[in-house]
Amino acid sequence: QLLAGYDSLAVLRTRELECAAGHLGLAGLHLLGYRDSGMENSPHNAHPDSLFQAPLEEVAARIVTLIRQIRPQVVITFDPSGGTFHPDHVRMHQATVLAFHAAGDPARFPWQLDEGLVPYCPQKLYYTAFPRELVKFVVKLMPLLGQDPAAVGRNRDMDLKRIAAVDQVVTAKIRITPYLEASQRAARCHASQAIGGQHGFPAFVRRWLFRFDTFTRAVPVVEDGRLEYDLFAGIEGESKP
């Protein structure tokens, strides 16, 4: 039923992504062209066009191209677990970290320089984080409701117990209350993935529980333990090669 009017799931997911980007007001959306790899141990992992099968250097090179073109001051990617251990999320973490460090090095992917790009060093790298305490609470609550926290989602292939066990250090908290409704509209675009955001909560609870987005700063490493409330704090003009 969800595929009605679409040639494939890939086309549907692309339209959903474009819908979400519109609600968020993104300036651009850049797709790398790989096939979804499916969850861990899925047969889709073996598809030759999947991101999981793509050489890491190849994926990183495509991201370096975008970094050298767009010249972002701040780069954000998944944490090493990919948030949910989805193979594509994990691979994007690996490729983005590699690209972040390679983009400013003229010796890395030098053919891009022949095409007119120049080395560029973003100033900060962050990993996404989210409240693990809330996930742990849900893990404890689900059995009381007759649900298995180790088999969540439309295909029962997401393990909340494993996700809850990942250690994260939150170094930045960004208040998003003014943008929460836009965020929820964007989340609801992803209907084929059953991502509905937090709309099951009453509005006042949602505004309180999800008033912050949280991140871990990977570069430069946080040494004083202080929380940041602005991902662009300390940015000095445009990064230089």
Coordinates of C-alpha atoms in Angstrom, one line a residue:
Q1 CA 0.0 0.0 0.0
L2 CA 2.8 2.4 0.8
L3 CA 4.4 1.7 -2.6
A4 CA 1.3 2.8 -4.5
G5 CA 2.4 5.3 -7.1
Y6 CA 6.1 4.5 -6.7
D7 CA 8.3 2.3 -8.9
S8 CA 10.3 1.0 -6.0
L9 CA 11.0 1.3 -2.3
A10 CA 14.1 3.3 -3.1
V11 CA 12.1 5.9 -5.0
L12 CA 9.6 6.1 -2.1
R13 CA 12.4 6.5 0.5
T14 CA 14.0 9.2 -1.6
R15 CA 10.7 11.1 -1.7
E16 CA 10.3 10.7 2.0
L17 CA 13.8 12.1 2.5
E18 CA 13.0 15.1 0.3
C19 CA 9.8 15.7 2.2
A20 CA 11.8 15.7 5.5
A21 CA 14.4 18.0 4.1
G22 CA 11.7 20.5 3.0
H23 CA 10.2 20.6 6.5
L24 CA 13.7 21.2 8.0
G25 CA 14.6 23.9 5.5
L26 CA 17.8 22.3 4.4
A27 CA 19.8 24.2 1.8
G28 CA 20.8 21.1 0.0
L29 CA 20.4 17.3 -0.2
H30 CA 23.2 15.2 -1.6
L31 CA 22.8 11.4 -2.2
L32 CA 25.8 9.2 -2.6
G33 CA 23.9 6.7 -4.8
Y34 CA 24.3 3.5 -2.9
R35 CA 21.7 0.8 -2.2
D36 CA 20.3 0.3 1.3
S37 CA 22.2 -2.5 3.0
G38 CA 19.3 -3.6 5.3
M39 CA 19.8 -4.4 9.0
E40 CA 22.7 -6.5 10.3
N41 CA 22.9 -10.0 8.8
S42 CA 20.2 -9.2 6.3
P43 CA 20.7 -10.8 2.8
H44 CA 20.7 -7.2 1.5
N45 CA 24.1 -6.8 3.1
A46 CA 25.6 -8.8 0.3
H47 CA 24.1 -6.8 -2.6
P48 CA 27.0 -5.5 -4.7
D49 CA 25.4 -2.0 -4.9
S50 CA 24.9 -1.7 -1.2
L51 CA 26.8 0.8 0.9
F52 CA 27.9 -2.0 3.1
Q53 CA 29.8 -3.6 0.2
A54 CA 31.3 -0.3 -1.1
P55 CA 35.0 0.3 -0.4
L56 CA 35.5 2.7 2.5
E57 CA 37.9 4.8 0.6
E58 CA 35.4 5.2 -2.2
V59 CA 32.7 6.4 0.1
A60 CA 35.1 8.7 1.9
A61 CA 36.2 10.2 -1.4
R62 CA 32.6 11.1 -2.3
I63 CA 32.2 12.8 1.1
V64 CA 35.6 14.6 0.7
T65 CA 34.3 16.0 -2.6
L66 CA 31.2 17.4 -0.8
I67 CA 33.4 18.9 2.0
R68 CA 35.7 20.5 -0.4
Q69 CA 32.7 21.9 -2.4
I70 CA 30.5 23.0 0.5
R71 CA 33.3 24.0 2.9
P72 CA 31.4 23.4 6.2
Q73 CA 32.7 24.7 9.4
V74 CA 31.0 21.9 11.4
V75 CA 30.5 18.3 10.4
I76 CA 28.0 16.0 12.1
T77 CA 27.7 12.2 11.7
F78 CA 26.6 9.1 13.5
D79 CA 28.4 7.7 16.6
P80 CA 30.5 4.5 16.1
S81 CA 27.4 2.4 16.7
G82 CA 25.5 4.2 14.0
G83 CA 22.8 4.9 16.7
T84 CA 21.0 1.6 15.9
F85 CA 23.8 -0.6 14.6
H86 CA 22.4 -0.3 11.1
P87 CA 25.3 -1.3 8.8
D88 CA 24.8 1.8 6.6
H89 CA 24.9 4.1 9.6
V90 CA 28.1 2.5 10.9
R91 CA 29.7 2.8 7.5
M92 CA 28.7 6.4 7.2
H93 CA 30.3 7.1 10.6
Q94 CA 33.5 5.4 9.4
A95 CA 33.6 7.2 6.0
T96 CA 32.7 10.6 7.4
V97 CA 35.4 10.5 10.1
L98 CA 37.9 9.4 7.4
A99 CA 36.7 12.2 5.1
F100 CA 36.8 14.8 7.9
H101 CA 40.5 14.2 8.4
A102 CA 41.4 13.7 4.7
A103 CA 39.6 16.7 3.2
G104 CA 42.4 19.2 4.2
D105 CA 45.2 17.0 3.1
P106 CA 46.3 17.7 -0.5
A107 CA 47.8 14.2 -0.7
R108 CA 44.4 12.6 -0.2
F109 CA 42.3 12.1 -3.3
P110 CA 44.5 14.5 -5.3
W111 CA 42.5 14.0 -8.5
Q112 CA 39.9 16.2 -7.0
L113 CA 42.5 19.1 -7.0
D114 CA 42.9 18.5 -10.8
E115 CA 39.1 19.1 -11.0
G116 CA 39.4 22.5 -9.4
L117 CA 38.7 21.6 -5.7
V118 CA 41.1 22.7 -3.0
P119 CA 41.9 21.1 0.4
Y120 CA 39.7 22.3 3.2
C121 CA 39.6 21.5 6.9
P122 CA 36.3 21.7 8.8
Q123 CA 36.9 23.0 12.4
K124 CA 34.7 20.7 14.4
L125 CA 33.3 17.1 14.2
Y126 CA 30.4 15.9 16.2
Y127 CA 28.6 12.6 16.7
T128 CA 24.9 12.4 17.3
A129 CA 23.9 11.2 20.7
F130 CA 20.5 10.7 22.4
P131 CA 19.3 10.1 26.0
R132 CA 20.2 6.5 26.8
E133 CA 18.4 6.8 30.1
L134 CA 15.1 7.2 28.3
V135 CA 15.9 4.1 26.1
K136 CA 16.8 2.1 29.3
F137 CA 13.4 3.2 30.8
V138 CA 11.6 2.0 27.6
V139 CA 13.5 -1.3 27.7
K140 CA 12.3 -1.9 31.3
L141 CA 8.7 -0.8 30.4
M142 CA 8.2 -2.8 27.3
P143 CA 8.1 -6.3 28.9
L144 CA 5.4 -5.0 31.2
L145 CA 3.3 -4.2 28.1
G146 CA 4.0 -7.6 26.6
Q147 CA 6.6 -6.3 24.1
D148 CA 10.1 -7.5 23.4
P149 CA 12.7 -4.7 23.6
A150 CA 15.1 -6.8 21.7
A151 CA 12.8 -7.0 18.7
V152 CA 11.4 -3.6 17.9
G153 CA 10.3 -1.9 14.6
R154 CA 8.2 -2.9 11.6
N155 CA 10.4 -5.9 11.0
R156 CA 11.3 -6.6 14.6
D157 CA 15.0 -6.2 13.7
M158 CA 16.0 -3.4 16.1
D159 CA 17.4 -4.4 19.5
L160 CA 16.8 -1.6 22.1
K161 CA 18.6 -3.5 24.8
R162 CA 21.8 -3.4 22.7
I163 CA 21.3 0.2 21.8
A164 CA 20.7 1.2 25.5
A165 CA 24.1 -0.5 26.4
V166 CA 26.2 1.9 24.2
D167 CA 28.2 4.4 26.3
Q168 CA 28.0 8.0 25.1
V169 CA 29.5 11.1 26.5
V170 CA 27.3 14.2 25.8
T171 CA 29.4 17.3 25.3
A172 CA 26.8 19.5 23.6
K173 CA 23.2 20.2 24.3
I174 CA 21.3 22.3 21.8
R175 CA 17.8 23.6 22.7
I176 CA 15.5 22.8 19.9
T177 CA 12.1 23.8 21.4
P178 CA 11.4 26.4 18.7
Y179 CA 12.0 23.8 16.0
L180 CA 10.4 20.7 17.6
E181 CA 7.2 20.8 15.5
A182 CA 9.2 21.1 12.3
S183 CA 11.3 18.2 13.4
Q184 CA 8.2 16.1 14.1
R185 CA 6.8 17.0 10.7
A186 CA 10.0 15.9 9.1
A187 CA 10.0 12.6 11.1
R188 CA 6.5 11.8 10.0
C189 CA 7.6 12.0 6.4
H190 CA 9.4 8.7 6.9
A191 CA 6.2 6.6 6.9
S192 CA 7.7 3.6 5.3
Q193 CA 10.1 3.2 8.1
A194 CA 7.5 3.7 10.8
I195 CA 9.4 6.7 12.1
G196 CA 6.7 8.8 13.7
G197 CA 8.8 10.8 16.1
Q198 CA 7.5 11.4 19.6
H199 CA 4.0 12.2 18.7
G200 CA 2.7 9.4 20.9
F201 CA 3.5 11.6 23.9
P202 CA 1.2 14.5 25.0
A203 CA 2.4 17.8 23.6
F204 CA 3.6 19.2 26.9
V205 CA 5.5 16.0 27.7
R206 CA 7.1 16.0 24.3
R207 CA 8.2 19.6 24.6
W208 CA 9.9 18.8 27.9
L209 CA 11.5 15.4 27.1
F210 CA 12.8 16.4 23.7
R211 CA 13.8 20.1 24.3
F212 CA 17.4 19.3 23.5
D213 CA 19.4 17.6 20.8
T214 CA 22.6 16.2 22.2
F215 CA 26.0 15.5 20.6
T216 CA 29.5 14.3 21.3
R217 CA 32.3 16.5 20.1
A218 CA 35.0 14.3 18.6
V219 CA 37.2 17.0 17.1
P220 CA 38.6 18.9 18.9
V221 CA 38.4 16.6 21.9
V222 CA 36.7 18.1 24.9
E223 CA 39.2 18.3 27.7
D224 CA 37.5 20.5 30.4
G225 CA 34.2 18.6 30.6
R226 CA 32.2 21.7 29.9
L227 CA 29.0 21.4 28.0
E228 CA 28.5 23.4 24.8
Y229 CA 25.2 25.0 23.9
D230 CA 26.2 26.1 20.4
L231 CA 27.8 23.8 17.9
F232 CA 29.4 26.8 16.3
A233 CA 31.0 28.1 19.5
G234 CA 34.6 29.0 19.0
I235 CA 34.4 29.0 15.2
E236 CA 36.8 31.5 13.6
G237 CA 35.7 32.6 10.2
E238 CA 36.2 30.1 7.4
S239 CA 38.4 27.1 7.9
K240 CA 41.7 27.2 5.9
P241 CA 43.6 24.3 4.3

